[in-house]
mmCIF file of C-alpha atoms in Angstrom:
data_model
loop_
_atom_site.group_PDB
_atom_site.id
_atom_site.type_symbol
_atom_site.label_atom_id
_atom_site.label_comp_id
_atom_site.label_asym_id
_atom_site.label_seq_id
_atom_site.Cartn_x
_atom_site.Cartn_y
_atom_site.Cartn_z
ATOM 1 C CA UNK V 557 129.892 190.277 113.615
ATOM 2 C CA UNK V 558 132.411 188.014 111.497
ATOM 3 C CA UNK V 559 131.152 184.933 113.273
ATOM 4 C CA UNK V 560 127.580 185.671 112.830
ATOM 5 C CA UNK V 561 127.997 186.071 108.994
ATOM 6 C CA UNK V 562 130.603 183.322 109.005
ATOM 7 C CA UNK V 563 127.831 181.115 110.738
ATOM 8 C CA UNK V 564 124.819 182.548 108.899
ATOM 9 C CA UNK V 565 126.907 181.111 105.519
ATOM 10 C CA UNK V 566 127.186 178.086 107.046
ATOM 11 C CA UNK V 567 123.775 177.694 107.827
ATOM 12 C CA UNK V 568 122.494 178.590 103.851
ATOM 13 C CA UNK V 569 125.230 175.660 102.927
ATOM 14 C CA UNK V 570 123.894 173.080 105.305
ATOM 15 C CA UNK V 571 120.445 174.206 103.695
ATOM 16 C CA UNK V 572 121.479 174.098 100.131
ATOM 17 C CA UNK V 573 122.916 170.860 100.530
ATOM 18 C CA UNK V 574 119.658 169.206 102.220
ATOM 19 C CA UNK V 575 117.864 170.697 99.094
ATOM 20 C CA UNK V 576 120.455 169.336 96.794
ATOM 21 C CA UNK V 577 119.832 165.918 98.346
ATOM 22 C CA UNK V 578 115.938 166.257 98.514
ATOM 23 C CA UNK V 579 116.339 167.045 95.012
ATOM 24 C CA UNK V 580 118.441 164.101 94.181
ATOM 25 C CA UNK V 581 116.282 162.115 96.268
ATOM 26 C CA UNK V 582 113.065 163.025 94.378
ATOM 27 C CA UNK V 583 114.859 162.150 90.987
ATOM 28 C CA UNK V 584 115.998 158.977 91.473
ATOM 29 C CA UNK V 585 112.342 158.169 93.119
ATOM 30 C CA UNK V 586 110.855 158.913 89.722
ATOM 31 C CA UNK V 587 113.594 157.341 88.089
ATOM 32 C CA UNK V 588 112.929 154.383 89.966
ATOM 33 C CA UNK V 589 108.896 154.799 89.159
ATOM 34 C CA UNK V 590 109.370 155.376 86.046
ATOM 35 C CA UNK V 591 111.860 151.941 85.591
ATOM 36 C CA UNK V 592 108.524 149.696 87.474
ATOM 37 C CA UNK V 593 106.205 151.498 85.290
ATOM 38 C CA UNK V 594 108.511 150.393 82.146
ATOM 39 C CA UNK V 595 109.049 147.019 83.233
ATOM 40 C CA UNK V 596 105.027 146.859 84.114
ATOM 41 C CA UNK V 597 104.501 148.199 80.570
ATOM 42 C CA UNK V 598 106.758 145.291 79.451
ATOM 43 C CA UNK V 599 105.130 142.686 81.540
ATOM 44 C CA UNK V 600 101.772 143.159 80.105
ATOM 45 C CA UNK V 601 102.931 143.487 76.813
ATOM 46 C CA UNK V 602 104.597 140.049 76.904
ATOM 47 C CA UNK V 603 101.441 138.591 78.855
ATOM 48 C CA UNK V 604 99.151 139.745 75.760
ATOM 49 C CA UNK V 605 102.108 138.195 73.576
ATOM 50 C CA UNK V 606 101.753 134.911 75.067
ATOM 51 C CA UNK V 607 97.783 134.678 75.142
ATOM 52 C CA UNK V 608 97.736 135.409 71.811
ATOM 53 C CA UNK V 609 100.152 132.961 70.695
ATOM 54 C CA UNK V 610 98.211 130.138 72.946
ATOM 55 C CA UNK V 611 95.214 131.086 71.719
ATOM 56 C CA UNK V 612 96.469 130.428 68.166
ATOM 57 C CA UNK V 613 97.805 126.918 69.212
ATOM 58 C CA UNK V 614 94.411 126.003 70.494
ATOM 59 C CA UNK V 615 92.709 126.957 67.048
ATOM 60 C CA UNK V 616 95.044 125.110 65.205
ATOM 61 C CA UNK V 617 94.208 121.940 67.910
ATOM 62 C CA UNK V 618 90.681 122.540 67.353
ATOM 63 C CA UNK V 619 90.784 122.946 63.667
ATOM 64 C CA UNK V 620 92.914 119.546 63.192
ATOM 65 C CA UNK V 621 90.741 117.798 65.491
ATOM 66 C CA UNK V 622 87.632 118.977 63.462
ATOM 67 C CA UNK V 623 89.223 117.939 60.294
ATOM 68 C CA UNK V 624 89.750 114.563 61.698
ATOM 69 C CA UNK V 625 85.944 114.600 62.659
ATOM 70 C CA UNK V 626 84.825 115.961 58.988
ATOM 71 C CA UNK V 627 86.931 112.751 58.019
ATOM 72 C CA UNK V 628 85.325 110.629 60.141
ATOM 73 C CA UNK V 629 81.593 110.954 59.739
ATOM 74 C CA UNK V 630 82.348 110.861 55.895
ATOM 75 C CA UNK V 631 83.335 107.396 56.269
ATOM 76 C CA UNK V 632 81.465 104.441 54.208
ATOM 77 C CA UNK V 633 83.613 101.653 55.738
ATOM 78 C CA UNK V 634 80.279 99.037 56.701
ATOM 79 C CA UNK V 635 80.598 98.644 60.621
ATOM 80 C CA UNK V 636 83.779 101.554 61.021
ATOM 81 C CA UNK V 637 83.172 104.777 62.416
ATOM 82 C CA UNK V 638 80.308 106.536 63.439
ATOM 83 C CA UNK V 639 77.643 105.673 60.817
ATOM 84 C CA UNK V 640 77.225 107.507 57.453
ATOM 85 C CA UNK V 641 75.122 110.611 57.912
ATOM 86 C CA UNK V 642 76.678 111.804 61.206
ATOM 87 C CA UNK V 643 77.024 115.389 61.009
ATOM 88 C CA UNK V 644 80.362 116.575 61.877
ATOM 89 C CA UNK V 645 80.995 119.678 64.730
ATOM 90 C CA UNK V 646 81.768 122.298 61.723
ATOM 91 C CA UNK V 647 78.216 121.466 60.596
ATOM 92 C CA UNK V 648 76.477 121.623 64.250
ATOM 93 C CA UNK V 649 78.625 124.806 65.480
ATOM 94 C CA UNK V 650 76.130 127.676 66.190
ATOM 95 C CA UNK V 651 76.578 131.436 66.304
ATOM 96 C CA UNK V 652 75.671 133.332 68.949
ATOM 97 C CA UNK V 653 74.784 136.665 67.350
ATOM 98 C CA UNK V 654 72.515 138.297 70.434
ATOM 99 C CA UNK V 655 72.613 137.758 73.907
ATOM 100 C CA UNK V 656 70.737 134.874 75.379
ATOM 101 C CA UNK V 657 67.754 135.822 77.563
ATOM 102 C CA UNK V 658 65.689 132.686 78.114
ATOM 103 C CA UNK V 659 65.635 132.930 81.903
ATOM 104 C CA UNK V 660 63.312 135.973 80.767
ATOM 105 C CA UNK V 661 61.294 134.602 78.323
ATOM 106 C CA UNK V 662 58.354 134.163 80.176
ATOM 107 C CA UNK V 663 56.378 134.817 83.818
ATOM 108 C CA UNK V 664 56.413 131.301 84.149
ATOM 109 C CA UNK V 665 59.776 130.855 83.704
ATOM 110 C CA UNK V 666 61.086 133.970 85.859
ATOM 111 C CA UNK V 667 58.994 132.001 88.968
ATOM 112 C CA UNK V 668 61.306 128.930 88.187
ATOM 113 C CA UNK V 669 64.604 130.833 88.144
ATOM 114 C CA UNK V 670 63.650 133.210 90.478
ATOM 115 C CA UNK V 671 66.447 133.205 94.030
ATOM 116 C CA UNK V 672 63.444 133.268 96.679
ATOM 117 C CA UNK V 673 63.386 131.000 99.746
ATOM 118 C CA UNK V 674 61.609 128.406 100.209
ATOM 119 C CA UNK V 675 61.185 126.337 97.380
ATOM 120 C CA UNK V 676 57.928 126.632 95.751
ATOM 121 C CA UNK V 677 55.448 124.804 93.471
ATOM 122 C CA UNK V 678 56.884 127.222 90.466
ATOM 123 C CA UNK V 679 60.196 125.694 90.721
ATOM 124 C CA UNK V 680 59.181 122.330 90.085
ATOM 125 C CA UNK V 681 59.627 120.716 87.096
ATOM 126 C CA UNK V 682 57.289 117.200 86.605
ATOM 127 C CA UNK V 683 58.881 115.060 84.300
ATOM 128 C CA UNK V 684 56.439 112.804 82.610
ATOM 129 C CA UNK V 685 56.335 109.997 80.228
ATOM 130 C CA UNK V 686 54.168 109.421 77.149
ATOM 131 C CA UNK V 687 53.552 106.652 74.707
ATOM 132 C CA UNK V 688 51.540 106.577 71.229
ATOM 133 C CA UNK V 689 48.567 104.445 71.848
ATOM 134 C CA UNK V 690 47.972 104.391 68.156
ATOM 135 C CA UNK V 691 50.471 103.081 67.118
ATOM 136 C CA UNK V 692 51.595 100.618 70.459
ATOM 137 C CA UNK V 693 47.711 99.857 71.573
ATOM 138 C CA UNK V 694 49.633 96.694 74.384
ATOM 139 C CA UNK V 695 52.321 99.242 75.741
ATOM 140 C CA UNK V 696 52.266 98.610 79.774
ATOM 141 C CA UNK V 697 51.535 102.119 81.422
ATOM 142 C CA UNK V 698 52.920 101.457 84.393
ATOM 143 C CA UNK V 699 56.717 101.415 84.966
ATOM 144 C CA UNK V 700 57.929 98.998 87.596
ATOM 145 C CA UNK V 701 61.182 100.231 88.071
ATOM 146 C CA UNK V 702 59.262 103.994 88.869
ATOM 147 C CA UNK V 703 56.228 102.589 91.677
ATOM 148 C CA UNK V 704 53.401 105.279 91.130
ATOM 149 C CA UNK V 705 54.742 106.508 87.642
ATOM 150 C CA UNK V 706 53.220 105.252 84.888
ATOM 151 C CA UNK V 707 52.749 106.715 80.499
ATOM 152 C CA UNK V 708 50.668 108.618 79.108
ATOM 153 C CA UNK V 709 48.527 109.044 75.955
ATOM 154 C CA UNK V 710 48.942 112.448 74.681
ATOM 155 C CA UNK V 711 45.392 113.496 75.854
ATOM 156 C CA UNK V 712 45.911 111.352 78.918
ATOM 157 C CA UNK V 713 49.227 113.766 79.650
ATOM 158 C CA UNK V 714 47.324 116.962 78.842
ATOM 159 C CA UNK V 715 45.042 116.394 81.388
ATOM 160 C CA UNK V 716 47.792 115.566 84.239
ATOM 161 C CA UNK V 717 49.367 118.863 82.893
ATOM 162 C CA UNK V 718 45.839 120.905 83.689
ATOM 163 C CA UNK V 719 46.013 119.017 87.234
ATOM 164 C CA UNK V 720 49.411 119.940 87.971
ATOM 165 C CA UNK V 721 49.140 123.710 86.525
ATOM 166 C CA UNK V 722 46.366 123.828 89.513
ATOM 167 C CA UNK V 723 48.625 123.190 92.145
ATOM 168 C CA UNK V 724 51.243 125.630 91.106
ATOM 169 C CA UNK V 725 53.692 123.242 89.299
ATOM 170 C CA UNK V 726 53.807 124.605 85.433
ATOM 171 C CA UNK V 727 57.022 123.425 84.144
ATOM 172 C CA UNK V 728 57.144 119.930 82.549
ATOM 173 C CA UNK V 729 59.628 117.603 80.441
ATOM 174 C CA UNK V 730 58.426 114.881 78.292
ATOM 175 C CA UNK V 731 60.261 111.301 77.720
ATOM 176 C CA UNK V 732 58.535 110.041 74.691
ATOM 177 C CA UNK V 733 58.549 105.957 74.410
ATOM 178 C CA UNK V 734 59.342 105.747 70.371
ATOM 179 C CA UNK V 735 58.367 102.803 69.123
ATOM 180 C CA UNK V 736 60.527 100.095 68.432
ATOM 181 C CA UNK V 737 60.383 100.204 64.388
ATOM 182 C CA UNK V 738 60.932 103.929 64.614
ATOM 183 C CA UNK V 739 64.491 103.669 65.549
ATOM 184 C CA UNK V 740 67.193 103.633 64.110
ATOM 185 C CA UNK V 741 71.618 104.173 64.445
ATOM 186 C CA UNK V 742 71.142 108.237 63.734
ATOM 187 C CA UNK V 743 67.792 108.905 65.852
ATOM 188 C CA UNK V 744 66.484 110.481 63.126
ATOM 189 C CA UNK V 745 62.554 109.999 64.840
ATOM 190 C CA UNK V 746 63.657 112.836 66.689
ATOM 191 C CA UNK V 747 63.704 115.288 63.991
ATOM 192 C CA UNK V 748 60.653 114.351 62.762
ATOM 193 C CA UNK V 749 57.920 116.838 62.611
ATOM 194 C CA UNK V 750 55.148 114.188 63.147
ATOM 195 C CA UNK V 751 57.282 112.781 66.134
ATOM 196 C CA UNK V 752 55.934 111.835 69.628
ATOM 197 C CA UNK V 753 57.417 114.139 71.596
ATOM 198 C CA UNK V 754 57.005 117.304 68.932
ATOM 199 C CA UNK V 755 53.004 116.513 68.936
ATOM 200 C CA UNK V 756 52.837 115.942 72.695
ATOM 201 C CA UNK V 757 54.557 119.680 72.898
ATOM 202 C CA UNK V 758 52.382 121.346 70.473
ATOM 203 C CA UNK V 759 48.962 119.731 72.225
ATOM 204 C CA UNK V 760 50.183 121.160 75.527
ATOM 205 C CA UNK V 761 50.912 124.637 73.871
ATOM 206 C CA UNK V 762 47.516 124.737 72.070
ATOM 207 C CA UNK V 763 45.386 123.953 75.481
ATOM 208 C CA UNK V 764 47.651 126.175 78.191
ATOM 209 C CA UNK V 765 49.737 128.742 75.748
ATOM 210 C CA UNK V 766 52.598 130.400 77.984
ATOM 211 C CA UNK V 767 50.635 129.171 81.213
ATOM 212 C CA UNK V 768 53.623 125.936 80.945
ATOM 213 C CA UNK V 769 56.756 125.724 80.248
ATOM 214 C CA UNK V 770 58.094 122.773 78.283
ATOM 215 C CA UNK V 771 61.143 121.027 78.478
ATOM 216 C CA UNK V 772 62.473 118.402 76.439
ATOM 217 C CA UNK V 773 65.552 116.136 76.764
ATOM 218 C CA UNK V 774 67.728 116.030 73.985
ATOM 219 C CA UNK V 775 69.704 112.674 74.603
ATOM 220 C CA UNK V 776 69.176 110.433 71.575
ATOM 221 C CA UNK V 777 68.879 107.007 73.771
ATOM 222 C CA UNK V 778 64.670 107.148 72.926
ATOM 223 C CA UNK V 779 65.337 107.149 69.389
ATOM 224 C CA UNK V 780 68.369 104.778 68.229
ATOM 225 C CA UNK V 781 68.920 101.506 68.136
ATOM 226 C CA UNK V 782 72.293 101.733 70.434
ATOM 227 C CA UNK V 783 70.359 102.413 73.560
ATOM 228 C CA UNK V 784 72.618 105.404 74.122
ATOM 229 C CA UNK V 785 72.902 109.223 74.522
ATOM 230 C CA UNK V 786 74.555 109.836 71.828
ATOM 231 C CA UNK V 787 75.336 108.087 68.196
ATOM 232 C CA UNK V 788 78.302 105.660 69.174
ATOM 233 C CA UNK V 789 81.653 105.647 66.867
ATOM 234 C CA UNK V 790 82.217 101.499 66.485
ATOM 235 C CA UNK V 791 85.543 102.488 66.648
ATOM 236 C CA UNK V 792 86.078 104.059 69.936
ATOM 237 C CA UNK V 793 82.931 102.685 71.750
#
């Protein structure tokens, strides 16, 4: 009777002490979890720290290396610089306030974007070329350098448009040839209203509406006098 109590007390020790352990156990798990949750805390609190601060380093880049722009295009030196009347990036920056959605705009234009196989007649674009026959009567239509590519008058180029619109193709871009006297350092024909390439777009708009889509190509080489892209700083090339 003695050794069944005697081993019976044993037996609630052993089992006390396992549940001691397990306890002890558990605890310094979650003391453990709760140190990697503290030092995860920490982590991303010192990542957010450190975007922030490079973040402010690149605005500060940015805003010296606008200044230095501002100062730039405000030069007058004859020959220095880029030439007096180049708008600096503070006055070109734009302001997204809404979402884009011009890959919706249109029918026409959600055929050209659209992820179908195989390639279809909708998601060509026909680049073509236009001259004012006013204004350059002797300009050579053909291009050598293009063999079966030649200008257009703006009538002439309206018609090709109503051809191509037939076989599926309604997307176009137009390269204006501006004439010679027309251009100058800035471009500035291709701001203008009255311009080729802005009278080409609207005669194409007024015979086919949102039956074509029109692109245009915003490189400044058909306008200025350089023969480049872009207006070209004398000091940098």
């Amino acid at each position: 009777m003695m050794l069944k109590s005697t081993t019976t007390m044993s037996h609630k020790k052993s089992s006390a002490s396992s549940s001691s352990s397990s306890t002890s156990s558990r605890c310094s798990s979650s003391s453990s979890s709760c140190r990697f949750l503290l030092q995860g805390r920490r982590s991303v609190s010192s990542s957010v720290v450190f975007r922030s601060r490079t973040r402010a380093r690149s605005r500060s880049r940015l805003d010296a290396q606008v200044s230095k722009e501002t100062s730039l295009s405000s030069s007058t030196d004859s020959g220095l610089g880029v030439p007096v009347g180049t708008p600096s990036r503070d006055v070109c920056k734009q302001e997204l306030l809404d979402r884009p959605r011009r890959n919706r705009k249109s029918e026409v234009f959600r055929e050209a974007v659209r992820e179908t196989a195989p390639v279809l007649p909708a998601n060509l674009i026909y680049p073509l070329f236009v001259y004012d026959h006013e204004a350059e009567p002797d300009t050579e239509t053909t291009i050598p350098s293009m063999p079966g590519v030649k200008r257009h008058t703006v009538q002439g180029l309206v018609e090709e448009v109503g051809d191509a619109i037939k076989y599926g193709v309604k997307q176009v871009v137009i390269f204006p040839k501006t004439p010679d006297n027309l251009k100058t350092r800035l471009g500035e024909e291709s701001a203008n209203p009255e311009g080729l390439a802005q009278r080409t777009i609207r005669a194409l708009k007024e015979a086919y509406g949102t039956d074509v889509f029109v692109h245009t190509d915003v490189a400044l080489d058909p306008y200025n006098t350089d023969g480049h892209d872009g207006i070209v700083d004398d000091t940098i090339g």
